Amino acid sequence: MTNNEIIALLATRLSPKRLNHSIEVANEAKRLAKIYGQDEERLYLAGLLHDITKETLPEEQLKYLNESDIILTNIEKNALKLWHAKSGAEFVKNRLGIKDEEIISAIRFHTTAKKGMTKFEKLLYIADFTSLDRDYPGVEDVRRAADKSIEDAMFEGLSFTICDLAKQGRPIHPDTFEAYNEITLKREVL
Ligand code: DGI
Ligand code: FE
Ligand code: FE
């Protein structure tokens, strides 16, 4: 599939706002790839595809998940917003025939992150926070961090997410904690 064909497919599955977000994440992922010496075209593609099932009905997403051996944990069952990362990864693999395992994995972990991510996976995670369409308090800090250091940007994104979820009293996925702990243990503690 060409990028234009993928954008046309996304337009049938996503609202104009979410389509624009996907294109901006692709642009940002490509920009970060250039800074950090990763494959620009593959990160662009991962960005385009990362939210492909974000607006898909839960029952339909379960169908995609059942096409693989993915079993949702209790936390995942109770947090609908986590589903689109896993169902999206299965959708692009099984229905679009994407074979690039790193693209599939970057999509699978773009919402929770996890420990031991590759640079490629981290850059998609960061691009989802720093894309041009994002406008949340603190976005400028994450953008500044992203231009300087992958680890700093991961820390900003993960700590923002954990604080935000805790304030709302929502459960936090163990992968998110493990990613956060891995990064904080590597950072200098003052
Ligand atoms: O799909 P996007 O909106 O572009 O961004 P995303 O895939 O990072 O999803 C963000 C949403 O996912 C946001 O509402 C918070 C939620 N989320 C992220 N990590 C966790 C989580 N929700 C729970 N319950 N637990 C998590 O660890
Ligand atoms: Fe997402
Ligand atoms: Fe997104």
Short mmCIF file of C-alpha atoms and ligand atoms in Angstrom, two decimals:
data_model
loop_
_atom_site.label_atom_id
_atom_site.label_comp_id
_atom_site.label_asym_id
_atom_site.label_seq_id
_atom_site.Cartn_x
_atom_site.Cartn_y
_atom_site.Cartn_z
CA MET A 1 0.00 0.00 0.00
CA THR A 2 1.22 3.51 -0.74
CA ASN A 3 1.01 6.23 1.90
CA ASN A 4 -1.79 7.87 -0.11
CA GLU A 5 -3.76 4.63 -0.12
CA ILE A 6 -3.30 4.35 3.63
CA ILE A 7 -4.49 7.94 4.14
CA ALA A 8 -7.56 7.17 2.00
CA LEU A 9 -8.27 4.09 4.14
CA LEU A 10 -7.79 6.11 7.35
CA ALA A 11 -10.30 8.67 6.05
CA THR A 12 -12.97 5.91 5.96
CA ARG A 13 -12.25 4.85 9.56
CA LEU A 14 -11.41 8.08 11.39
CA SER A 15 -12.97 11.49 12.01
CA PRO A 16 -11.27 14.43 10.24
CA LYS A 17 -9.70 15.42 13.57
CA ARG A 18 -8.23 11.97 14.24
CA LEU A 19 -7.09 11.70 10.61
CA ASN A 20 -5.28 15.02 10.98
CA HIS A 21 -3.73 13.78 14.26
CA SER A 22 -2.49 10.62 12.51
CA ILE A 23 -0.87 12.62 9.71
CA GLU A 24 0.74 15.02 12.21
CA VAL A 25 2.09 12.12 14.30
CA ALA A 26 3.52 10.64 11.08
CA ASN A 27 5.21 13.98 10.25
CA GLU A 28 6.58 14.30 13.78
CA ALA A 29 7.77 10.67 13.90
CA LYS A 30 9.63 11.28 10.63
CA ARG A 31 11.19 14.49 11.97
CA LEU A 32 12.35 12.70 15.15
CA ALA A 33 13.65 9.77 13.08
CA LYS A 34 15.90 12.19 11.21
CA ILE A 35 17.24 13.72 14.43
CA TYR A 36 17.92 10.32 16.03
CA GLY A 37 19.11 8.33 13.02
CA GLN A 38 16.10 6.05 12.60
CA ASP A 39 14.35 5.02 9.39
CA GLU A 40 12.21 8.03 8.42
CA GLU A 41 9.83 6.27 6.04
CA ARG A 42 9.09 3.40 8.45
CA LEU A 43 8.45 5.79 11.32
CA TYR A 44 6.20 7.89 9.06
CA LEU A 45 4.19 4.74 8.27
CA ALA A 46 3.99 3.74 11.96
CA GLY A 47 2.69 7.26 12.71
CA LEU A 48 0.03 7.10 10.01
CA LEU A 49 -1.23 3.72 11.24
CA HIS A 50 -0.89 4.06 15.04
CA ASP A 51 -4.51 5.07 15.80
CA ILE A 52 -6.20 3.15 12.97
CA THR A 53 -8.69 1.43 15.33
CA LYS A 54 -9.08 4.36 17.75
CA GLU A 55 -12.66 5.01 16.62
CA THR A 56 -13.62 1.39 16.00
CA LEU A 57 -16.44 -0.09 18.13
CA PRO A 58 -15.18 -2.25 21.02
CA GLU A 59 -16.96 -5.36 19.67
CA GLU A 60 -15.22 -4.91 16.33
CA GLN A 61 -11.86 -4.40 18.08
CA LEU A 62 -12.42 -7.66 20.00
CA LYS A 63 -12.77 -9.40 16.65
CA TYR A 64 -9.31 -8.15 15.61
CA LEU A 65 -7.88 -9.21 18.98
CA ASN A 66 -9.40 -12.68 18.68
CA GLU A 67 -7.55 -13.17 15.41
CA SER A 68 -4.41 -13.41 17.51
CA ASP A 69 -3.52 -15.05 20.80
CA ILE A 70 -3.82 -11.80 22.73
CA ILE A 71 -5.60 -12.18 26.07
CA LEU A 72 -6.63 -8.96 27.77
CA THR A 73 -5.61 -8.59 31.41
CA ASN A 74 -8.06 -7.25 34.00
CA ILE A 75 -6.64 -3.74 33.73
CA GLU A 76 -6.90 -3.84 29.96
CA LYS A 77 -10.48 -5.14 30.05
CA ASN A 78 -11.44 -2.22 32.25
CA ALA A 79 -9.66 0.50 30.28
CA LEU A 80 -11.26 0.75 26.84
CA LYS A 81 -8.72 3.41 25.79
CA LEU A 82 -5.96 0.81 25.91
CA TRP A 83 -7.63 -1.48 23.39
CA HIS A 84 -6.87 0.49 20.23
CA ALA A 85 -3.10 -0.01 20.58
CA LYS A 86 -3.40 -3.81 20.66
CA SER A 87 -6.28 -4.09 18.21
CA GLY A 88 -4.52 -1.64 15.88
CA ALA A 89 -1.38 -3.76 15.88
CA GLU A 90 -3.40 -6.88 15.00
CA PHE A 91 -5.39 -4.99 12.37
CA VAL A 92 -2.33 -3.78 10.48
CA LYS A 93 -0.69 -7.19 10.75
CA ASN A 94 -3.62 -9.45 9.86
CA ARG A 95 -5.81 -7.21 7.72
CA LEU A 96 -3.32 -4.90 6.01
CA GLY A 97 -0.53 -7.46 5.71
CA ILE A 98 2.10 -5.23 7.31
CA LYS A 99 5.08 -7.48 7.97
CA ASP A 100 7.46 -5.05 9.66
CA GLU A 101 7.54 -6.40 13.24
CA GLU A 102 8.98 -3.19 14.67
CA ILE A 103 6.15 -1.11 13.19
CA ILE A 104 3.61 -3.59 14.60
CA SER A 105 5.25 -3.54 18.02
CA ALA A 106 5.56 0.28 18.06
CA ILE A 107 1.79 0.49 17.44
CA ARG A 108 1.06 -2.16 20.10
CA PHE A 109 2.93 -0.19 22.78
CA HIS A 110 2.25 3.39 21.66
CA THR A 111 -0.27 3.98 24.50
CA THR A 112 1.24 2.21 27.54
CA ALA A 113 4.91 2.02 26.51
CA LYS A 114 6.85 -0.87 28.12
CA LYS A 115 10.32 -1.56 29.43
CA GLY A 116 13.05 -2.38 26.94
CA MET A 117 11.59 -0.41 24.03
CA THR A 118 13.69 0.11 20.92
CA LYS A 119 14.58 3.65 19.82
CA PHE A 120 12.06 3.23 17.00
CA GLU A 121 9.24 2.31 19.41
CA LYS A 122 10.12 5.19 21.72
CA LEU A 123 10.05 7.71 18.88
CA LEU A 124 6.46 6.77 17.96
CA TYR A 125 5.47 7.04 21.63
CA ILE A 126 7.06 10.51 21.84
CA ALA A 127 5.66 11.71 18.50
CA ASP A 128 2.15 10.98 19.80
CA PHE A 129 2.84 13.58 22.55
CA THR A 130 4.67 16.20 20.50
CA SER A 131 2.81 16.23 17.16
CA LEU A 132 1.74 19.66 15.85
CA ASP A 133 -1.95 19.07 16.66
CA ARG A 134 -1.27 18.48 20.37
CA ASP A 135 -2.28 21.26 22.71
CA TYR A 136 -2.20 20.24 26.38
CA PRO A 137 -0.64 22.12 29.28
CA GLY A 138 3.07 21.27 29.24
CA VAL A 139 3.30 20.27 25.57
CA GLU A 140 6.12 22.78 25.04
CA ASP A 141 8.21 21.09 27.75
CA VAL A 142 7.81 17.68 26.12
CA ARG A 143 8.69 19.18 22.69
CA ARG A 144 11.83 20.78 24.09
CA ALA A 145 12.82 17.50 25.72
CA ALA A 146 12.13 15.58 22.48
CA ASP A 147 14.59 17.74 20.54
CA LYS A 148 17.32 17.08 23.11
CA SER A 149 17.00 13.55 24.38
CA ILE A 150 14.83 10.50 23.79
CA GLU A 151 15.13 9.48 27.43
CA ASP A 152 14.09 12.92 28.74
CA ALA A 153 11.08 12.97 26.42
CA MET A 154 10.06 9.44 27.49
CA PHE A 155 10.32 10.54 31.12
CA GLU A 156 8.14 13.60 30.44
CA GLY A 157 5.51 11.56 28.60
CA LEU A 158 5.40 8.72 31.11
CA SER A 159 5.30 10.92 34.21
CA PHE A 160 2.60 13.12 32.63
CA THR A 161 0.50 10.02 31.87
CA ILE A 162 0.94 8.46 35.30
CA CYS A 163 0.11 11.72 37.15
CA ASP A 164 -2.88 12.37 34.91
CA LEU A 165 -4.30 8.86 35.38
CA ALA A 166 -3.72 8.93 39.14
CA LYS A 167 -5.52 12.30 39.41
CA GLN A 168 -8.49 10.77 37.62
CA GLY A 169 -8.40 7.66 39.80
CA ARG A 170 -7.89 5.39 36.81
CA PRO A 171 -5.82 2.20 36.85
CA ILE A 172 -2.26 2.38 35.54
CA HIS A 173 -0.99 -0.37 33.29
CA PRO A 174 2.04 -2.30 34.65
CA ASP A 175 3.87 -1.75 31.34
CA THR A 176 3.61 2.01 31.95
CA PHE A 177 5.11 1.67 35.43
CA GLU A 178 7.85 -0.62 34.19
CA ALA A 179 8.80 1.82 31.44
CA TYR A 180 8.77 4.70 33.95
CA ASN A 181 10.89 2.81 36.51
CA GLU A 182 13.40 1.71 33.89
CA ILE A 183 13.93 5.31 32.80
CA THR A 184 14.02 6.86 36.28
CA LEU A 185 16.58 4.29 37.46
CA LYS A 186 18.85 5.33 34.58
CA ARG A 187 18.47 9.04 35.30
CA GLU A 188 20.56 10.91 37.78
CA VAL A 189 18.63 11.28 41.05
CA LEU A 190 19.30 14.56 42.78
O1 DGI B 1 -4.75 7.63 21.00
P1 DGI B 1 -4.25 8.98 21.45
O2 DGI B 1 -5.35 9.80 22.09
O3 DGI B 1 -3.57 9.74 20.37
O4 DGI B 1 -3.14 8.75 22.59
P2 DGI B 1 -2.83 7.40 23.38
O5 DGI B 1 -2.86 6.22 22.50
O6 DGI B 1 -1.58 7.66 24.16
O7 DGI B 1 -4.05 7.26 24.37
C1 DGI B 1 -4.17 8.13 25.45
C2 DGI B 1 -5.29 7.66 26.35
O8 DGI B 1 -4.97 6.39 26.94
C3 DGI B 1 -5.49 8.62 27.49
O9 DGI B 1 -6.92 8.83 27.64
C4 DGI B 1 -4.96 7.92 28.70
C5 DGI B 1 -5.08 6.47 28.33
N1 DGI B 1 -4.01 5.67 28.96
C6 DGI B 1 -2.69 5.68 28.66
N2 DGI B 1 -2.00 4.87 29.49
C7 DGI B 1 -2.90 4.30 30.32
C8 DGI B 1 -4.20 4.81 29.98
N3 DGI B 1 -5.33 4.47 30.63
C9 DGI B 1 -5.22 3.61 31.66
N4 DGI B 1 -6.33 3.29 32.32
N5 DGI B 1 -4.02 3.08 32.06
C10 DGI B 1 -2.83 3.37 31.44
O10 DGI B 1 -1.76 2.89 31.84
FE FE B 2 -3.42 6.09 20.43
FE FE B 3 -2.37 9.03 18.78
#
